[in-house]
Coordinates of C-alpha atoms and ligand atoms in Angstrom, one line a residue:
M182 CA 42.8 19.3 -23.5
S183 CA 42.5 15.9 -23.3
R184 CA 41.1 14.1 -20.3
V185 CA 40.6 15.3 -16.5
Y186 CA 39.2 12.4 -14.3
Y187 CA 39.7 11.4 -10.2
D188 CA 42.5 8.8 -9.4
R189 CA 43.6 8.9 -6.2
G190 CA 44.1 12.9 -6.6
L191 CA 42.4 15.2 -9.5
M192 CA 44.3 13.9 -13.0
I193 CA 44.6 16.7 -15.8
E194 CA 46.3 15.3 -19.5
V195 CA 47.1 17.7 -21.7
D196 CA 48.4 15.9 -24.5
D197 CA 50.7 13.7 -23.1
F198 CA 51.7 15.9 -20.4
K199 CA 50.0 14.8 -17.2
F200 CA 49.0 17.3 -14.0
L201 CA 48.3 15.6 -10.6
F202 CA 46.6 17.7 -8.1
D203 CA 45.9 17.0 -4.6
P204 CA 47.0 13.6 -4.6
R205 CA 45.8 10.9 -1.9
V206 CA 47.9 8.2 -0.7
N207 CA 49.2 6.1 -3.6
A208 CA 47.9 8.2 -6.0
D209 CA 50.0 7.7 -9.6
F210 CA 53.4 10.0 -8.7
Q211 CA 54.9 7.9 -11.5
S212 CA 52.9 8.7 -14.2
A213 CA 52.4 12.3 -13.1
N214 CA 55.0 15.2 -14.8
M215 CA 53.8 17.9 -12.4
V216 CA 52.3 17.4 -8.8
L217 CA 50.3 20.3 -7.3
V218 CA 49.0 20.5 -4.1
S219 CA 46.6 23.0 -2.9
H220 CA 47.0 23.0 1.3
G221 CA 47.6 21.2 3.9
H222 CA 44.5 19.7 5.0
S223 CA 44.4 15.9 4.9
D224 CA 42.2 14.8 2.3
H225 CA 44.4 17.3 -0.3
V226 CA 48.0 16.3 1.1
S227 CA 47.5 13.1 2.2
G228 CA 49.1 11.5 -0.6
L229 CA 52.8 13.3 0.5
L230 CA 53.1 12.6 3.4
E231 CA 53.4 9.0 2.5
A232 CA 55.5 9.8 -0.9
S233 CA 58.7 8.8 -1.3
E234 CA 61.4 12.0 -0.7
N235 CA 62.3 12.8 -4.5
I236 CA 58.8 13.5 -5.6
R237 CA 58.5 16.8 -7.6
V238 CA 56.0 18.8 -6.1
G239 CA 54.7 22.5 -6.1
A240 CA 52.6 24.2 -3.0
S241 CA 53.3 27.2 -0.8
T242 CA 56.0 27.5 1.5
I243 CA 53.3 27.3 4.4
T244 CA 52.0 24.0 3.1
H245 CA 55.3 22.2 2.4
E246 CA 56.3 23.5 6.0
I247 CA 52.9 21.5 7.4
T248 CA 54.2 18.6 5.1
R249 CA 57.4 18.8 6.6
L250 CA 56.2 18.7 10.0
V251 CA 53.6 16.1 9.2
R252 CA 56.5 13.9 7.5
E253 CA 58.6 14.2 10.4
K254 CA 56.5 12.8 12.9
R255 CA 55.9 9.9 10.7
E256 CA 59.9 9.5 10.9
R257 CA 60.0 10.0 6.7
K258 CA 62.4 12.2 5.3
S259 CA 61.4 15.5 4.1
L260 CA 60.9 15.7 0.3
E261 CA 63.9 17.1 -1.4
N262 CA 62.5 18.4 -4.8
T263 CA 60.1 21.0 -3.7
V264 CA 58.8 24.0 -5.7
Y265 CA 57.9 27.0 -3.8
L266 CA 54.5 28.7 -5.4
D267 CA 53.3 31.3 -3.4
R268 CA 50.8 33.6 -4.1
K269 CA 51.4 35.5 -7.8
F270 CA 54.7 33.8 -8.2
G271 CA 54.8 30.7 -10.5
I272 CA 56.8 28.7 -12.6
K273 CA 57.6 28.4 -16.3
T274 CA 58.8 25.4 -18.4
E275 CA 58.7 24.9 -22.3
E276 CA 54.9 23.3 -22.1
Y277 CA 53.3 25.6 -19.7
S278 CA 53.2 28.0 -17.3
I279 CA 51.6 27.9 -13.6
E280 CA 50.5 30.3 -11.2
A281 CA 49.3 30.6 -7.7
Y282 CA 46.3 32.6 -6.6
D283 CA 45.1 32.9 -2.7
A284 CA 42.5 30.6 -1.9
G285 CA 41.5 32.2 1.2
H286 CA 40.7 28.8 3.0
C287 CA 43.6 28.3 5.1
M288 CA 46.9 29.3 6.1
G289 CA 48.9 28.6 2.7
S290 CA 45.9 27.5 0.7
L291 CA 46.3 28.4 -2.8
Q292 CA 44.4 28.2 -6.3
F293 CA 46.6 27.2 -9.5
K294 CA 46.4 28.4 -12.9
I295 CA 47.8 26.6 -16.3
D296 CA 48.7 28.3 -18.8
T297 CA 49.3 26.2 -21.8
G298 CA 49.6 27.6 -24.4
E299 CA 45.9 26.7 -25.7
H300 CA 44.1 26.7 -22.6
L301 CA 44.2 28.5 -19.1
I302 CA 43.0 25.7 -16.8
G303 CA 42.5 27.2 -12.9
Y304 CA 41.8 24.6 -10.4
T305 CA 40.3 25.8 -7.1
G306 CA 41.8 23.4 -4.4
D307 CA 39.0 24.4 -1.3
I308 CA 38.2 28.5 -1.8
N309 CA 36.4 31.0 1.1
F310 CA 35.2 33.8 -0.7
R311 CA 34.5 35.8 3.2
E312 CA 37.3 37.2 5.0
S313 CA 38.0 35.5 8.2
M314 CA 40.1 36.4 11.3
T315 CA 42.8 34.9 9.6
E316 CA 42.5 34.9 5.7
G317 CA 41.9 36.9 3.2
K318 CA 39.1 36.5 0.1
A319 CA 40.1 34.1 -2.6
E320 CA 41.1 35.7 -5.8
V321 CA 38.9 35.3 -9.2
M322 CA 41.6 33.8 -11.5
D323 CA 40.7 34.3 -15.4
C324 CA 40.4 31.2 -17.3
D325 CA 38.8 29.1 -19.7
I326 CA 38.2 25.9 -18.3
L327 CA 37.6 25.6 -14.4
M328 CA 38.1 23.0 -12.3
I329 CA 36.3 23.9 -9.3
E330 CA 35.5 22.3 -5.3
A331 CA 31.8 21.2 -4.8
T332 CA 32.0 20.9 -1.1
F333 CA 28.8 23.4 -0.3
G334 CA 27.8 22.6 -3.7
S335 CA 24.1 22.3 -2.9
E336 CA 21.4 24.9 -2.4
E337 CA 20.5 24.5 1.3
Y338 CA 24.1 25.5 1.9
I339 CA 24.1 29.0 2.5
F340 CA 26.2 30.6 5.6
P341 CA 25.0 33.6 7.8
E342 CA 27.9 36.5 7.7
R343 CA 30.8 36.5 9.5
E344 CA 30.6 39.1 11.6
E345 CA 27.2 37.7 12.9
L346 CA 28.8 34.1 13.7
N347 CA 31.7 35.6 15.6
T348 CA 29.6 37.8 17.8
E349 CA 27.4 34.7 18.4
I350 CA 30.9 32.6 19.1
L351 CA 31.8 35.3 22.0
D352 CA 28.8 35.5 23.4
Y353 CA 28.0 31.5 23.8
V354 CA 31.6 31.2 25.5
E355 CA 31.0 34.7 27.6
K356 CA 27.9 33.0 28.9
I357 CA 29.3 29.8 30.1
V358 CA 32.8 30.3 31.1
S359 CA 31.9 33.2 33.2
D360 CA 29.6 30.6 34.8
G361 CA 33.0 28.9 35.9
I362 CA 31.7 25.9 33.1
P363 CA 34.8 25.4 30.7
V364 CA 33.9 25.4 27.1
V365 CA 35.6 23.2 24.0
L366 CA 35.1 24.4 20.7
M367 CA 35.8 22.2 17.9
G368 CA 37.0 22.2 14.6
Y369 CA 39.8 21.4 12.2
S370 CA 43.3 21.7 13.4
L371 CA 44.2 23.4 10.6
G372 CA 42.4 26.9 9.3
K373 CA 39.6 27.0 11.7
C374 CA 41.5 26.6 15.0
Q375 CA 43.9 29.5 14.1
E376 CA 40.7 31.4 13.5
L377 CA 39.2 30.5 16.8
T378 CA 42.5 31.1 18.7
R379 CA 42.8 34.8 17.2
L380 CA 38.9 35.0 17.9
I381 CA 39.0 34.5 21.3
S382 CA 41.7 36.0 21.9
R383 CA 40.6 39.5 20.9
G384 CA 37.3 39.2 21.9
L385 CA 37.6 37.7 25.6
D386 CA 39.8 38.0 28.6
Y387 CA 39.8 33.9 29.2
N388 CA 42.9 31.6 28.8
I389 CA 42.9 29.6 25.7
L390 CA 43.9 26.0 26.0
V391 CA 45.0 24.0 22.6
S392 CA 45.7 20.5 21.3
K393 CA 49.4 19.9 20.7
Q394 CA 48.6 19.9 17.0
I395 CA 46.9 22.9 16.7
F396 CA 49.8 24.6 19.3
E397 CA 52.3 23.6 16.4
F398 CA 50.2 24.9 13.5
N399 CA 49.8 28.2 14.9
R400 CA 53.1 28.6 15.2
I401 CA 53.6 27.8 12.1
F402 CA 51.0 30.8 11.4
E403 CA 52.8 33.1 13.7
R404 CA 56.2 32.3 11.8
Y405 CA 54.8 33.2 8.5
K406 CA 52.0 36.0 9.4
Y407 CA 51.3 37.2 12.7
M408 CA 50.8 36.6 16.3
L409 CA 47.6 35.2 17.1
G410 CA 47.2 36.3 21.0
R411 CA 47.9 34.2 24.0
Y412 CA 47.5 30.7 24.1
F413 CA 48.8 27.8 26.2
E414 CA 48.9 23.7 25.0
I415 CA 46.8 22.1 27.2
D416 CA 49.2 19.3 28.4
S417 CA 51.9 21.9 29.4
E418 CA 52.5 23.1 32.9
K419 CA 50.7 26.2 32.4
G420 CA 47.9 24.2 30.6
K421 CA 47.8 22.3 33.9
E422 CA 47.6 25.6 36.0
I423 CA 44.8 26.9 34.1
I424 CA 42.9 23.8 34.2
E425 CA 43.1 24.0 37.8
E426 CA 41.9 27.6 38.1
G427 CA 38.6 26.5 36.2
K428 CA 38.0 29.6 33.7
M429 CA 39.1 28.4 30.1
V430 CA 37.9 27.7 26.6
I431 CA 39.6 24.6 24.8
L432 CA 40.6 24.4 21.1
L433 CA 40.1 20.7 20.0
P434 CA 39.6 18.8 16.4
Q435 CA 37.1 16.8 15.9
S436 CA 38.8 13.6 16.6
N437 CA 38.5 14.6 20.5
L438 CA 34.5 13.5 20.0
G439 CA 33.6 10.2 21.4
K440 CA 30.5 8.8 23.1
N441 CA 29.2 11.3 25.9
A442 CA 32.1 14.0 25.0
P443 CA 31.8 16.2 28.0
E444 CA 32.3 13.6 30.5
R445 CA 34.9 12.1 28.3
L446 CA 36.7 15.5 27.9
A447 CA 36.5 16.1 31.6
K448 CA 38.3 12.8 32.7
T449 CA 40.9 13.1 29.4
F450 CA 42.2 16.0 30.6
N451 CA 41.5 16.1 34.6
L452 CA 38.9 19.2 33.9
P453 CA 37.0 20.5 37.3
R454 CA 33.6 19.9 35.4
P455 CA 32.7 18.7 32.3
P456 CA 32.2 21.3 29.6
K457 CA 30.2 22.6 27.0
V458 CA 31.3 21.2 23.7
A459 CA 30.9 23.3 20.6
I460 CA 31.4 22.2 17.2
C461 CA 32.1 24.8 14.8
S462 CA 31.4 23.9 11.1
G463 CA 29.7 24.7 7.7
W464 CA 27.8 21.3 7.9
A465 CA 26.1 23.0 11.0
V466 CA 23.4 24.9 8.4
N467 CA 21.8 21.7 8.5
R468 CA 19.6 21.5 11.7
S469 CA 20.2 17.6 11.4
F470 CA 23.7 17.7 11.6
F471 CA 23.0 19.1 14.9
F472 CA 20.9 16.4 16.0
S473 CA 22.8 14.2 14.8
M474 CA 26.0 15.1 17.1
Q475 CA 23.8 16.0 19.6
Q476 CA 22.5 12.4 20.0
A477 CA 26.1 10.8 19.0
Y478 CA 28.2 12.7 21.6
N479 CA 25.9 14.8 23.7
I480 CA 27.3 18.1 22.5
D481 CA 25.6 21.3 23.6
T482 CA 25.5 23.3 20.0
V483 CA 27.0 24.2 16.7
F484 CA 28.2 27.3 14.4
P485 CA 28.0 26.8 11.1
L486 CA 31.8 28.4 10.8
S487 CA 33.2 27.2 7.5
S488 CA 36.1 27.9 5.4
H489 CA 34.7 27.2 2.2
A490 CA 32.5 29.0 0.0
D491 CA 28.7 28.4 0.3
F492 CA 26.4 27.5 -2.6
N493 CA 25.6 31.0 -3.9
Q494 CA 29.3 32.1 -3.6
L495 CA 30.5 28.9 -5.9
L496 CA 27.9 29.9 -8.4
E497 CA 29.5 33.8 -8.6
Y498 CA 32.6 33.0 -8.5
I499 CA 31.7 31.0 -11.7
S500 CA 29.4 33.7 -13.2
N501 CA 32.3 36.4 -12.7
V502 CA 35.0 33.9 -14.3
E503 CA 32.5 33.1 -17.0
P504 CA 34.8 29.9 -18.3
T505 CA 33.6 27.7 -21.4
K506 CA 33.8 24.9 -19.1
V507 CA 33.6 23.6 -15.3
Y508 CA 34.5 20.9 -13.9
T509 CA 32.9 20.0 -10.2
T510 CA 34.9 17.8 -7.6
F511 CA 34.5 17.4 -4.1
G512 CA 31.5 17.1 -1.6
N513 CA 28.4 17.8 -3.9
P514 CA 29.3 17.6 -7.6
V515 CA 26.7 16.4 -9.5
S516 CA 24.4 18.8 -7.7
L517 CA 27.0 21.9 -8.7
A518 CA 27.2 20.7 -11.9
K519 CA 23.8 20.6 -12.6
Q520 CA 22.8 24.0 -11.0
I521 CA 25.9 25.9 -13.2
K522 CA 24.2 24.4 -16.3
R523 CA 20.7 25.6 -15.5
Q524 CA 21.2 28.5 -14.0
L525 CA 24.7 30.0 -15.3
K526 CA 24.2 28.5 -18.7
I527 CA 27.6 27.3 -18.7
N528 CA 28.8 23.5 -20.0
A529 CA 29.5 21.9 -16.4
Q530 CA 30.3 18.4 -15.9
P531 CA 31.4 16.6 -12.4
V532 CA 34.7 14.7 -12.0
V533 CA 34.3 11.2 -12.5
N534 CA 36.7 8.0 -10.9
K535 CA 38.7 7.0 -13.6
L536 CA 37.9 3.5 -13.2
Q537 CA 33.6 4.2 -13.5
Q538 CA 33.7 5.2 -17.1
T539 CA 34.9 8.3 -19.2
L540 CA 33.6 11.7 -19.3
D541 CA 31.8 11.1 -22.8
V542 CA 29.3 8.7 -21.7
Y543 CA 28.5 10.1 -18.6
T544 CA 25.5 11.6 -17.5
L545 CA 24.1 14.1 -14.8
D546 CA 22.2 12.0 -13.3
Q547 CA 24.3 9.6 -12.4
E548 CA 26.5 10.1 -8.4
P549 CA 29.8 9.7 -9.4
Q550 CA 32.1 7.8 -7.2
I551 CA 34.6 10.3 -5.5
T552 CA 36.9 8.7 -3.7
Ligands
ZN199 ZN1 40.3 21.9 3.1

């Protein structure tokens, strides 16, 4: 392998061949020979949403569907040159073969393994090793060079068991909604909110209201996987009826947060009383997250429900794969690379921005600018 760097997407060069993973807006599509997208979160798919329609790109059926939906809303034509790479499927050319593996992160999320003849190169995208209400665990890819996400790649990020968290969330919702106070649970529209829809609809008997985008993502999930339960779009006629009745759980993305969120949400959605607002995010294992969110938005509580691997799981994955070289990317790449070297004695390096410097002169004490 000749080079790996970050330039509005993760670029891997193998001789003269360039793979571009998860391109951001204005990524260098021109010089990439193959573009691969791991999942539909905006920090991984944003480049595709704006790219010209003839870009050749590999992603899962669900990620292509999400891309199509968002492009349509932006009045952009659908991509014409799509390659469908669902789990265990792949493509083979003279130069390489690519295989897709489950990433366990959100619907349609994949890891990719490229066989170049000389190396097996794995790219995890975002991964999760805890089975959730809606996704299975990420699979372990056998490879000698591993590009791994480092979102929670620092020792303080250890998540509680999911069953414990699920019970805590259900108990919290039950206690508040039974008193006639609405609850707003906030998390990513894609992934977290499908999980919350299923958790609440299976565990409690209250009406669930969701934003338009969550509603659309839930419908995509149901088209390709299974039914999530009973829920309604918050702005629909039925949604308005439920709001009048007063007992409900509302699922919204965090973009709905604002100064004094309960009053603001009550006004926006015409709720009978200001709701209790809870954020579901892996960052919540750090108590300062709660205090800063409470101070900024007057939220009530947080739950560290994450769709990512925690620090221990990242190390466990790497020790199971036993690669000869690991590149860390996204989130905490410097800290994770240090710990991989220290604890696993495996060669590891954070991926740096192309414009910053070459990997040869890079030292682990410097914080790379991952854009
Ligand atoms: Zn993601």
